[in-house]
Amino acid sequence: MDQRPIGVFDSGLGGLTAVRQLRQIMPSEHIIYFGDNARVPYGNRSRETILKYARQDLRFLRQFDPKLVVIACGTVSSNCLEDLQRENEIPIIGVVEPTVRRAVSVTASRRVGLIATRASVSSGAYQRQFAALDPEIRVFTQACPLFVPLVEEGRFRSGDVVVETVAAEYLAPLREERIDTLVLGCTHYPLLTEIISGAMGGSVFLVDSGREAACAAQSVLLQRDALAGPGMGEARFYTSELAADFQRMAEIFLQEPCRAAAETVDIERY
Ligand code: DGL
């Protein structure tokens, strides 16, 4: 049993899709979340910049002595997981491996799509993971750079003509490839599930990276005998931007009220 918190970070709000799943499957766990809203999006930046930001995010979270850190960001996971694991002795999990494992287990046609940020797609990390688990699978990729700013602006609801138009354009090439499984390789994208399903057709299985990361976190804690004891866990939220805006949007992502107020952090100090 281990009462220390799980640390979770993302470039912004997207990682809250992983927090929501963590809270559903392990309600006793304490969670410390950091969203780097002042510097979102990471997905159009260089690997060097993403690594610099990720190191700062992790240094901030390490002050809380986490027993495990979840990188709830496809961009950081695909570009920096190995560096962060090498530099820190605590367990750190990313979203790439658990997400790809799930896709490999559900695809029947072995034609899989991947949508993610530019930096995630161009890192090749998802593609390498597919090749390692099943070299027969064909992976069709599409970077969707406008999805993150739209979601951060709260533009993710069905009927929103702007986001529906953007989605239709991004997803048209994947429709042509007759995939049966689509990896949502960015933790912001589960908010767009209805829109993406509408554009792809209901028979395409969508793999939610936040959910898969949460399940992977549970497995690691089980293996280490490090689950929290009984009782309701607390979640605390930190952001590098205005906390009031963060809190309002966070409640939409979490689909529950943020009981504790979010706090603003000067991330450049870390
Ligand atoms: N949630 C991040 C991801 O999963 C968003 C990326 C970004 O900041 O561009 O990739």
PDB file of C-alpha atoms and ligand atoms in Angstrom:
ATOM      1  CA  MET A   1       0.000   0.000   0.000  1.00  0.00           C
ATOM      2  CA  ASP A   2       1.342   3.451  -0.885  1.00  0.00           C
ATOM      3  CA  GLN A   3      -0.524   6.676  -0.072  1.00  0.00           C
ATOM      4  CA  ARG A   4       1.749   8.909  -2.154  1.00  0.00           C
ATOM      5  CA  PRO A   5       0.075  10.620  -5.126  1.00  0.00           C
ATOM      6  CA  ILE A   6       0.174   9.770  -8.822  1.00  0.00           C
ATOM      7  CA  GLY A   7       1.634  12.690 -10.800  1.00  0.00           C
ATOM      8  CA  VAL A   8       0.037  13.437 -14.170  1.00  0.00           C
ATOM      9  CA  PHE A   9       1.038  16.091 -16.675  1.00  0.00           C
ATOM     10  CA  ASP A  10       0.115  17.372 -20.106  1.00  0.00           C
ATOM     11  CA  SER A  11       0.695  20.455 -22.227  1.00  0.00           C
ATOM     12  CA  GLY A  12      -2.784  21.640 -21.250  1.00  0.00           C
ATOM     13  CA  LEU A  13      -6.194  20.215 -20.512  1.00  0.00           C
ATOM     14  CA  GLY A  14      -6.047  17.023 -22.587  1.00  0.00           C
ATOM     15  CA  GLY A  15      -4.380  14.972 -19.880  1.00  0.00           C
ATOM     16  CA  LEU A  16      -7.525  15.400 -17.801  1.00  0.00           C
ATOM     17  CA  THR A  17      -9.057  12.676 -19.981  1.00  0.00           C
ATOM     18  CA  ALA A  18      -6.511  10.356 -18.318  1.00  0.00           C
ATOM     19  CA  VAL A  19      -7.290  11.788 -14.861  1.00  0.00           C
ATOM     20  CA  ARG A  20     -10.970  11.092 -15.407  1.00  0.00           C
ATOM     21  CA  GLN A  21     -10.208   7.454 -16.189  1.00  0.00           C
ATOM     22  CA  LEU A  22      -7.760   7.167 -13.275  1.00  0.00           C
ATOM     23  CA  ARG A  23     -10.439   8.442 -10.917  1.00  0.00           C
ATOM     24  CA  GLN A  24     -12.960   6.002 -12.310  1.00  0.00           C
ATOM     25  CA  ILE A  25     -10.812   2.897 -12.060  1.00  0.00           C
ATOM     26  CA  MET A  26      -8.817   3.832  -8.909  1.00  0.00           C
ATOM     27  CA  PRO A  27     -10.960   6.253  -6.854  1.00  0.00           C
ATOM     28  CA  SER A  28      -8.721   5.920  -3.781  1.00  0.00           C
ATOM     29  CA  GLU A  29      -5.656   7.357  -5.500  1.00  0.00           C
ATOM     30  CA  HIS A  30      -4.453  10.891  -4.813  1.00  0.00           C
ATOM     31  CA  ILE A  31      -3.624  12.746  -8.011  1.00  0.00           C
ATOM     32  CA  ILE A  32      -1.515  15.820  -8.681  1.00  0.00           C
ATOM     33  CA  TYR A  33      -2.124  17.242 -12.151  1.00  0.00           C
ATOM     34  CA  PHE A  34      -0.055  19.837 -13.966  1.00  0.00           C
ATOM     35  CA  GLY A  35      -1.300  21.380 -17.238  1.00  0.00           C
ATOM     36  CA  ASP A  36       1.160  23.658 -19.037  1.00  0.00           C
ATOM     37  CA  ASN A  37      -1.588  25.883 -20.452  1.00  0.00           C
ATOM     38  CA  ALA A  38       0.758  28.858 -20.826  1.00  0.00           C
ATOM     39  CA  ARG A  39       2.819  26.964 -23.403  1.00  0.00           C
ATOM     40  CA  VAL A  40       0.227  24.706 -25.096  1.00  0.00           C
ATOM     41  CA  PRO A  41       0.387  23.378 -27.813  1.00  0.00           C
ATOM     42  CA  TYR A  42       3.589  21.364 -27.650  1.00  0.00           C
ATOM     43  CA  GLY A  43       2.743  19.469 -30.824  1.00  0.00           C
ATOM     44  CA  ASN A  44       4.168  21.997 -33.294  1.00  0.00           C
ATOM     45  CA  ARG A  45       7.467  22.449 -31.441  1.00  0.00           C
ATOM     46  CA  SER A  46      10.922  20.896 -31.860  1.00  0.00           C
ATOM     47  CA  ARG A  47      11.948  17.808 -29.902  1.00  0.00           C
ATOM     48  CA  GLU A  48      14.470  19.933 -27.953  1.00  0.00           C
ATOM     49  CA  THR A  49      11.777  22.359 -26.807  1.00  0.00           C
ATOM     50  CA  ILE A  50       9.346  19.560 -25.944  1.00  0.00           C
ATOM     51  CA  LEU A  51      12.055  17.853 -23.867  1.00  0.00           C
ATOM     52  CA  LYS A  52      12.940  21.102 -22.078  1.00  0.00           C
ATOM     53  CA  TYR A  53       9.275  21.711 -21.201  1.00  0.00           C
ATOM     54  CA  ALA A  54       8.705  18.084 -20.160  1.00  0.00           C
ATOM     55  CA  ARG A  55      11.735  18.164 -17.830  1.00  0.00           C
ATOM     56  CA  GLN A  56      10.345  21.283 -16.138  1.00  0.00           C
ATOM     57  CA  ASP A  57       6.873  19.746 -15.837  1.00  0.00           C
ATOM     58  CA  LEU A  58       8.343  16.644 -14.248  1.00  0.00           C
ATOM     59  CA  ARG A  59      10.609  18.609 -11.878  1.00  0.00           C
ATOM     60  CA  PHE A  60       7.513  20.478 -10.675  1.00  0.00           C
ATOM     61  CA  LEU A  61       5.600  17.236 -10.053  1.00  0.00           C
ATOM     62  CA  ARG A  62       8.537  15.570  -8.297  1.00  0.00           C
ATOM     63  CA  GLN A  63       8.219  18.039  -5.419  1.00  0.00           C
ATOM     64  CA  PHE A  64       5.119  16.060  -4.405  1.00  0.00           C
ATOM     65  CA  ASP A  65       7.065  12.787  -4.161  1.00  0.00           C
ATOM     66  CA  PRO A  66       4.835  10.885  -6.617  1.00  0.00           C
ATOM     67  CA  LYS A  67       4.923   7.083  -6.588  1.00  0.00           C
ATOM     68  CA  LEU A  68       4.291   7.050 -10.353  1.00  0.00           C
ATOM     69  CA  VAL A  69       4.125   9.671 -13.094  1.00  0.00           C
ATOM     70  CA  VAL A  70       1.782   9.409 -16.073  1.00  0.00           C
ATOM     71  CA  ILE A  71       2.819  11.457 -19.098  1.00  0.00           C
ATOM     72  CA  ALA A  72      -0.743  12.122 -20.259  1.00  0.00           C
ATOM     73  CA  CYS A  73       0.485  13.736 -23.458  1.00  0.00           C
ATOM     74  CA  GLY A  74       1.052  11.903 -26.720  1.00  0.00           C
ATOM     75  CA  THR A  75       3.563  14.504 -27.862  1.00  0.00           C
ATOM     76  CA  VAL A  76       5.817  14.188 -24.799  1.00  0.00           C
ATOM     77  CA  SER A  77       5.373  10.400 -24.629  1.00  0.00           C
ATOM     78  CA  SER A  78       6.365   9.909 -28.256  1.00  0.00           C
ATOM     79  CA  ASN A  79       9.330  12.289 -28.168  1.00  0.00           C
ATOM     80  CA  CYS A  80      10.800  12.115 -24.661  1.00  0.00           C
ATOM     81  CA  LEU A  81       9.685   9.040 -22.673  1.00  0.00           C
ATOM     82  CA  GLU A  82      13.074   7.288 -22.768  1.00  0.00           C
ATOM     83  CA  ASP A  83      14.979  10.465 -21.777  1.00  0.00           C
ATOM     84  CA  LEU A  84      12.678  11.118 -18.842  1.00  0.00           C
ATOM     85  CA  GLN A  85      12.833   7.483 -17.714  1.00  0.00           C
ATOM     86  CA  ARG A  86      16.643   7.516 -17.884  1.00  0.00           C
ATOM     87  CA  GLU A  87      16.893  10.732 -15.874  1.00  0.00           C
ATOM     88  CA  ASN A  88      14.434   9.814 -13.112  1.00  0.00           C
ATOM     89  CA  GLU A  89      14.447   6.772 -10.876  1.00  0.00           C
ATOM     90  CA  ILE A  90      10.664   6.775 -10.293  1.00  0.00           C
ATOM     91  CA  PRO A  91       8.309   4.798 -12.581  1.00  0.00           C
ATOM     92  CA  ILE A  92       7.116   6.899 -15.529  1.00  0.00           C
ATOM     93  CA  ILE A  93       4.615   5.700 -18.082  1.00  0.00           C
ATOM     94  CA  GLY A  94       3.622   7.229 -21.392  1.00  0.00           C
ATOM     95  CA  VAL A  95       0.602   6.747 -23.604  1.00  0.00           C
ATOM     96  CA  VAL A  96       2.208   5.214 -26.710  1.00  0.00           C
ATOM     97  CA  GLU A  97       2.742   1.601 -25.699  1.00  0.00           C
ATOM     98  CA  PRO A  98      -0.586   1.023 -23.890  1.00  0.00           C
ATOM     99  CA  THR A  99      -2.514   2.680 -26.700  1.00  0.00           C
ATOM    100  CA  VAL A 100      -0.842   0.683 -29.447  1.00  0.00           C
ATOM    101  CA  ARG A 101      -1.290  -2.571 -27.488  1.00  0.00           C
ATOM    102  CA  ARG A 102      -5.014  -1.939 -27.346  1.00  0.00           C
ATOM    103  CA  ALA A 103      -5.218  -1.138 -31.065  1.00  0.00           C
ATOM    104  CA  VAL A 104      -3.297  -4.311 -31.926  1.00  0.00           C
ATOM    105  CA  SER A 105      -5.707  -6.352 -29.817  1.00  0.00           C
ATOM    106  CA  VAL A 106      -8.864  -4.963 -31.463  1.00  0.00           C
ATOM    107  CA  THR A 107      -8.019  -4.616 -35.152  1.00  0.00           C
ATOM    108  CA  ALA A 108      -9.342  -7.422 -37.334  1.00  0.00           C
ATOM    109  CA  SER A 109      -8.384  -5.978 -40.717  1.00  0.00           C
ATOM    110  CA  ARG A 110      -4.902  -4.937 -39.542  1.00  0.00           C
ATOM    111  CA  ARG A 111      -5.484  -1.557 -41.141  1.00  0.00           C
ATOM    112  CA  VAL A 112      -5.149   1.012 -38.382  1.00  0.00           C
ATOM    113  CA  GLY A 113      -5.236   4.803 -38.407  1.00  0.00           C
ATOM    114  CA  LEU A 114      -3.272   7.129 -36.124  1.00  0.00           C
ATOM    115  CA  ILE A 115      -4.228  10.744 -35.551  1.00  0.00           C
ATOM    116  CA  ALA A 116      -2.002  12.863 -33.337  1.00  0.00           C
ATOM    117  CA  THR A 117      -0.024  16.091 -33.256  1.00  0.00           C
ATOM    118  CA  ARG A 118       2.644  16.783 -35.892  1.00  0.00           C
ATOM    119  CA  ALA A 119       5.444  16.119 -33.403  1.00  0.00           C
ATOM    120  CA  SER A 120       3.927  12.755 -32.382  1.00  0.00           C
ATOM    121  CA  VAL A 121       3.407  11.566 -35.946  1.00  0.00           C
ATOM    122  CA  SER A 122       6.849  12.669 -37.121  1.00  0.00           C
ATOM    123  CA  SER A 123       8.616  11.093 -34.106  1.00  0.00           C
ATOM    124  CA  GLY A 124       7.684   7.666 -35.535  1.00  0.00           C
ATOM    125  CA  ALA A 125       7.168   6.338 -31.990  1.00  0.00           C
ATOM    126  CA  TYR A 126       3.644   4.968 -32.585  1.00  0.00           C
ATOM    127  CA  GLN A 127       4.686   3.430 -35.908  1.00  0.00           C
ATOM    128  CA  ARG A 128       7.730   1.726 -34.287  1.00  0.00           C
ATOM    129  CA  GLN A 129       5.561   0.346 -31.495  1.00  0.00           C
ATOM    130  CA  PHE A 130       3.090  -1.134 -34.019  1.00  0.00           C
ATOM    131  CA  ALA A 131       5.969  -2.668 -35.991  1.00  0.00           C
ATOM    132  CA  ALA A 132       7.374  -4.193 -32.791  1.00  0.00           C
ATOM    133  CA  LEU A 133       4.053  -5.756 -31.763  1.00  0.00           C
ATOM    134  CA  ASP A 134       2.732  -6.818 -35.179  1.00  0.00           C
ATOM    135  CA  PRO A 135       4.761  -6.005 -38.308  1.00  0.00           C
ATOM    136  CA  GLU A 136       1.809  -7.048 -40.512  1.00  0.00           C
ATOM    137  CA  ILE A 137      -0.309  -4.106 -39.374  1.00  0.00           C
ATOM    138  CA  ARG A 138      -0.524  -1.210 -41.830  1.00  0.00           C
ATOM    139  CA  VAL A 139      -0.591   2.169 -40.086  1.00  0.00           C
ATOM    140  CA  PHE A 140      -2.042   5.228 -41.833  1.00  0.00           C
ATOM    141  CA  THR A 141      -1.158   8.499 -40.122  1.00  0.00           C
ATOM    142  CA  GLN A 142      -2.650  11.961 -40.112  1.00  0.00           C
ATOM    143  CA  ALA A 143      -1.432  14.950 -38.096  1.00  0.00           C
ATOM    144  CA  CYS A 144      -4.323  17.127 -36.871  1.00  0.00           C
ATOM    145  CA  PRO A 145      -2.670  20.359 -35.625  1.00  0.00           C
ATOM    146  CA  LEU A 146      -5.902  22.346 -35.329  1.00  0.00           C
ATOM    147  CA  PHE A 147      -7.618  19.884 -32.993  1.00  0.00           C
ATOM    148  CA  VAL A 148      -5.712  20.884 -29.820  1.00  0.00           C
ATOM    149  CA  PRO A 149      -6.344  24.661 -30.058  1.00  0.00           C
ATOM    150  CA  LEU A 150     -10.001  23.996 -30.920  1.00  0.00           C
ATOM    151  CA  VAL A 151     -10.481  21.707 -27.922  1.00  0.00           C
ATOM    152  CA  GLU A 152      -8.651  24.142 -25.595  1.00  0.00           C
ATOM    153  CA  GLU A 153     -11.101  26.806 -26.831  1.00  0.00           C
ATOM    154  CA  GLY A 154     -14.037  24.570 -25.894  1.00  0.00           C
ATOM    155  CA  ARG A 155     -14.907  23.911 -29.564  1.00  0.00           C
ATOM    156  CA  PHE A 156     -15.504  20.161 -29.441  1.00  0.00           C
ATOM    157  CA  ARG A 157     -19.260  19.705 -29.443  1.00  0.00           C
ATOM    158  CA  SER A 158     -21.303  18.020 -32.182  1.00  0.00           C
ATOM    159  CA  GLY A 159     -23.033  20.607 -34.319  1.00  0.00           C
ATOM    160  CA  ASP A 160     -20.071  23.022 -34.138  1.00  0.00           C
ATOM    161  CA  VAL A 161     -19.581  23.619 -37.851  1.00  0.00           C
ATOM    162  CA  VAL A 162     -15.976  24.811 -37.463  1.00  0.00           C
ATOM    163  CA  VAL A 163     -14.660  21.693 -35.744  1.00  0.00           C
ATOM    164  CA  GLU A 164     -16.838  19.397 -37.877  1.00  0.00           C
ATOM    165  CA  THR A 165     -15.395  20.926 -41.064  1.00  0.00           C
ATOM    166  CA  VAL A 166     -11.823  20.589 -39.803  1.00  0.00           C
ATOM    167  CA  ALA A 167     -12.452  16.969 -38.767  1.00  0.00           C
ATOM    168  CA  ALA A 168     -14.015  16.074 -42.115  1.00  0.00           C
ATOM    169  CA  GLU A 169     -10.954  17.405 -43.943  1.00  0.00           C
ATOM    170  CA  TYR A 170      -8.379  15.703 -41.689  1.00  0.00           C
ATOM    171  CA  LEU A 171     -10.177  12.366 -41.623  1.00  0.00           C
ATOM    172  CA  ALA A 172     -11.158  12.007 -45.302  1.00  0.00           C
ATOM    173  CA  PRO A 173      -7.848  10.294 -46.291  1.00  0.00           C
ATOM    174  CA  LEU A 174      -8.215   7.783 -43.432  1.00  0.00           C
ATOM    175  CA  ARG A 175     -11.762   6.943 -44.501  1.00  0.00           C
ATOM    176  CA  GLU A 176     -10.447   6.000 -47.931  1.00  0.00           C
ATOM    177  CA  GLU A 177      -7.968   3.558 -46.382  1.00  0.00           C
ATOM    178  CA  ARG A 178     -10.803   1.439 -44.913  1.00  0.00           C
ATOM    179  CA  ILE A 179      -9.268   1.219 -41.446  1.00  0.00           C
ATOM    180  CA  ASP A 180     -11.215  -0.574 -38.701  1.00  0.00           C
ATOM    181  CA  THR A 181      -9.388   1.002 -35.723  1.00  0.00           C
ATOM    182  CA  LEU A 182      -8.305   4.590 -35.113  1.00  0.00           C
ATOM    183  CA  VAL A 183      -5.798   5.547 -32.429  1.00  0.00           C
ATOM    184  CA  LEU A 184      -6.554   8.894 -30.814  1.00  0.00           C
ATOM    185  CA  GLY A 185      -2.857   9.538 -30.225  1.00  0.00           C
ATOM    186  CA  CYS A 186      -3.413  12.793 -28.382  1.00  0.00           C
ATOM    187  CA  THR A 187      -5.118  13.058 -25.015  1.00  0.00           C
ATOM    188  CA  HIS A 188      -7.180  16.037 -26.173  1.00  0.00           C
ATOM    189  CA  TYR A 189      -8.961  13.993 -28.822  1.00  0.00           C
ATOM    190  CA  PRO A 190     -11.356  11.926 -26.645  1.00  0.00           C
ATOM    191  CA  LEU A 191     -13.346  15.163 -26.285  1.00  0.00           C
ATOM    192  CA  LEU A 192     -13.911  14.928 -30.052  1.00  0.00           C
ATOM    193  CA  THR A 193     -15.129  11.313 -29.958  1.00  0.00           C
ATOM    194  CA  GLU A 194     -18.605  12.068 -31.306  1.00  0.00           C
ATOM    195  CA  ILE A 195     -17.278  14.264 -34.070  1.00  0.00           C
ATOM    196  CA  ILE A 196     -14.555  11.806 -35.067  1.00  0.00           C
ATOM    197  CA  SER A 197     -16.988   8.866 -34.977  1.00  0.00           C
ATOM    198  CA  GLY A 198     -19.426  10.849 -37.086  1.00  0.00           C
ATOM    199  CA  ALA A 199     -16.733  11.548 -39.689  1.00  0.00           C
ATOM    200  CA  MET A 200     -15.261   8.011 -39.717  1.00  0.00           C
ATOM    201  CA  GLY A 201     -18.473   5.978 -39.437  1.00  0.00           C
ATOM    202  CA  GLY A 202     -19.617   4.163 -36.325  1.00  0.00           C
ATOM    203  CA  SER A 203     -17.915   0.849 -37.169  1.00  0.00           C
ATOM    204  CA  VAL A 204     -14.392   2.235 -36.649  1.00  0.00           C
ATOM    205  CA  PHE A 205     -13.126   1.491 -33.120  1.00  0.00           C
ATOM    206  CA  LEU A 206     -11.582   4.542 -31.440  1.00  0.00           C
ATOM    207  CA  VAL A 207      -8.694   3.904 -29.017  1.00  0.00           C
ATOM    208  CA  ASP A 208      -8.607   6.512 -26.227  1.00  0.00           C
ATOM    209  CA  SER A 209      -5.016   7.142 -25.080  1.00  0.00           C
ATOM    210  CA  GLY A 210      -6.076   8.638 -21.724  1.00  0.00           C
ATOM    211  CA  ARG A 211      -8.015   5.523 -20.877  1.00  0.00           C
ATOM    212  CA  GLU A 212      -5.256   3.127 -21.916  1.00  0.00           C
ATOM    213  CA  ALA A 213      -2.662   5.109 -19.932  1.00  0.00           C
ATOM    214  CA  ALA A 214      -4.866   4.926 -16.841  1.00  0.00           C
ATOM    215  CA  CYS A 215      -5.184   1.133 -17.185  1.00  0.00           C
ATOM    216  CA  ALA A 216      -1.397   0.858 -17.623  1.00  0.00           C
ATOM    217  CA  ALA A 217      -0.897   2.922 -14.449  1.00  0.00           C
ATOM    218  CA  GLN A 218      -3.166   0.562 -12.550  1.00  0.00           C
ATOM    219  CA  SER A 219      -1.162  -2.468 -13.730  1.00  0.00           C
ATOM    220  CA  VAL A 220       2.142  -0.890 -12.625  1.00  0.00           C
ATOM    221  CA  LEU A 221       0.754  -0.057  -9.174  1.00  0.00           C
ATOM    222  CA  LEU A 222      -0.696  -3.553  -8.800  1.00  0.00           C
ATOM    223  CA  GLN A 223       2.631  -5.158  -9.744  1.00  0.00           C
ATOM    224  CA  ARG A 224       4.444  -2.981  -7.185  1.00  0.00           C
ATOM    225  CA  ASP A 225       1.835  -3.524  -4.494  1.00  0.00           C
ATOM    226  CA  ALA A 226       1.569   0.266  -4.394  1.00  0.00           C
ATOM    227  CA  LEU A 227      -2.183   0.958  -4.643  1.00  0.00           C
ATOM    228  CA  ALA A 228      -3.586   3.461  -2.146  1.00  0.00           C
ATOM    229  CA  GLY A 229      -5.559   2.226   0.833  1.00  0.00           C
ATOM    230  CA  PRO A 230      -9.351   2.573   1.147  1.00  0.00           C
ATOM    231  CA  GLY A 231     -11.039   5.991   1.153  1.00  0.00           C
ATOM    232  CA  MET A 232     -11.616   8.627  -1.477  1.00  0.00           C
ATOM    233  CA  GLY A 233      -8.516  10.070  -3.138  1.00  0.00           C
ATOM    234  CA  GLU A 234      -8.091  13.821  -3.644  1.00  0.00           C
ATOM    235  CA  ALA A 235      -7.140  15.448  -6.947  1.00  0.00           C
ATOM    236  CA  ARG A 236      -5.147  18.702  -6.989  1.00  0.00           C
ATOM    237  CA  PHE A 237      -4.703  20.771 -10.115  1.00  0.00           C
ATOM    238  CA  TYR A 238      -1.917  23.141 -11.125  1.00  0.00           C
ATOM    239  CA  THR A 239      -1.548  25.177 -14.310  1.00  0.00           C
ATOM    240  CA  SER A 240       0.993  27.608 -15.723  1.00  0.00           C
ATOM    241  CA  GLU A 241      -1.845  29.931 -16.857  1.00  0.00           C
ATOM    242  CA  LEU A 242      -4.869  31.590 -15.286  1.00  0.00           C
ATOM    243  CA  ALA A 243      -6.284  29.155 -12.759  1.00  0.00           C
ATOM    244  CA  ALA A 244      -9.906  30.327 -13.051  1.00  0.00           C
ATOM    245  CA  ASP A 245     -10.038  29.592 -16.795  1.00  0.00           C
ATOM    246  CA  PHE A 246      -8.353  26.255 -16.210  1.00  0.00           C
ATOM    247  CA  GLN A 247     -10.878  25.274 -13.573  1.00  0.00           C
ATOM    248  CA  ARG A 248     -13.905  26.125 -15.712  1.00  0.00           C
ATOM    249  CA  MET A 249     -12.645  24.018 -18.618  1.00  0.00           C
ATOM    250  CA  ALA A 250     -11.285  21.266 -16.384  1.00  0.00           C
ATOM    251  CA  GLU A 251     -14.765  20.533 -15.079  1.00  0.00           C
ATOM    252  CA  ILE A 252     -15.925  19.907 -18.647  1.00  0.00           C
ATOM    253  CA  PHE A 253     -13.009  17.549 -19.314  1.00  0.00           C
ATOM    254  CA  LEU A 254     -13.403  15.706 -16.022  1.00  0.00           C
ATOM    255  CA  GLN A 255     -17.194  15.661 -16.097  1.00  0.00           C
ATOM    256  CA  GLU A 256     -17.162  16.331 -12.354  1.00  0.00           C
ATOM    257  CA  PRO A 257     -16.625  19.474 -10.259  1.00  0.00           C
ATOM    258  CA  CYS A 258     -12.993  20.287  -9.356  1.00  0.00           C
ATOM    259  CA  ARG A 259     -13.412  20.340  -5.592  1.00  0.00           C
ATOM    260  CA  ALA A 260     -10.097  22.032  -4.865  1.00  0.00           C
ATOM    261  CA  ALA A 261      -9.292  25.312  -6.638  1.00  0.00           C
ATOM    262  CA  ALA A 262      -6.615  25.105  -9.331  1.00  0.00           C
ATOM    263  CA  GLU A 263      -3.363  26.946  -8.563  1.00  0.00           C
ATOM    264  CA  THR A 264      -1.102  28.854 -10.914  1.00  0.00           C
ATOM    265  CA  VAL A 265       2.578  27.879 -11.097  1.00  0.00           C
ATOM    266  CA  ASP A 266       5.522  29.758 -12.622  1.00  0.00           C
ATOM    267  CA  ILE A 267       6.874  26.758 -14.526  1.00  0.00           C
ATOM    268  CA  GLU A 268       9.959  28.632 -15.757  1.00  0.00           C
ATOM    269  CA  ARG A 269      11.327  28.383 -12.192  1.00  0.00           C
ATOM    270  CA  TYR A 270      11.670  24.602 -12.493  1.00  0.00           C
TER     271      TYR A 270
HETATM  272  N1  DGL B   1      -2.472  16.396 -25.138  1.00  0.00           N
HETATM  273  C1  DGL B   1      -1.304  16.618 -25.964  1.00  0.00           C
HETATM  274  C2  DGL B   1      -0.963  15.327 -26.694  1.00  0.00           C
HETATM  275  O1  DGL B   1      -1.471  14.308 -26.242  1.00  0.00           O
HETATM  276  C3  DGL B   1      -1.524  17.819 -26.792  1.00  0.00           C
HETATM  277  C4  DGL B   1      -0.379  18.174 -27.632  1.00  0.00           C
HETATM  278  C5  DGL B   1      -0.072  19.595 -27.811  1.00  0.00           C
HETATM  279  O2  DGL B   1       0.116  20.298 -26.840  1.00  0.00           O
HETATM  280  O3  DGL B   1       0.073  19.970 -28.984  1.00  0.00           O
HETATM  281  O4  DGL B   1      -0.212  15.252 -27.639  1.00  0.00           O
END
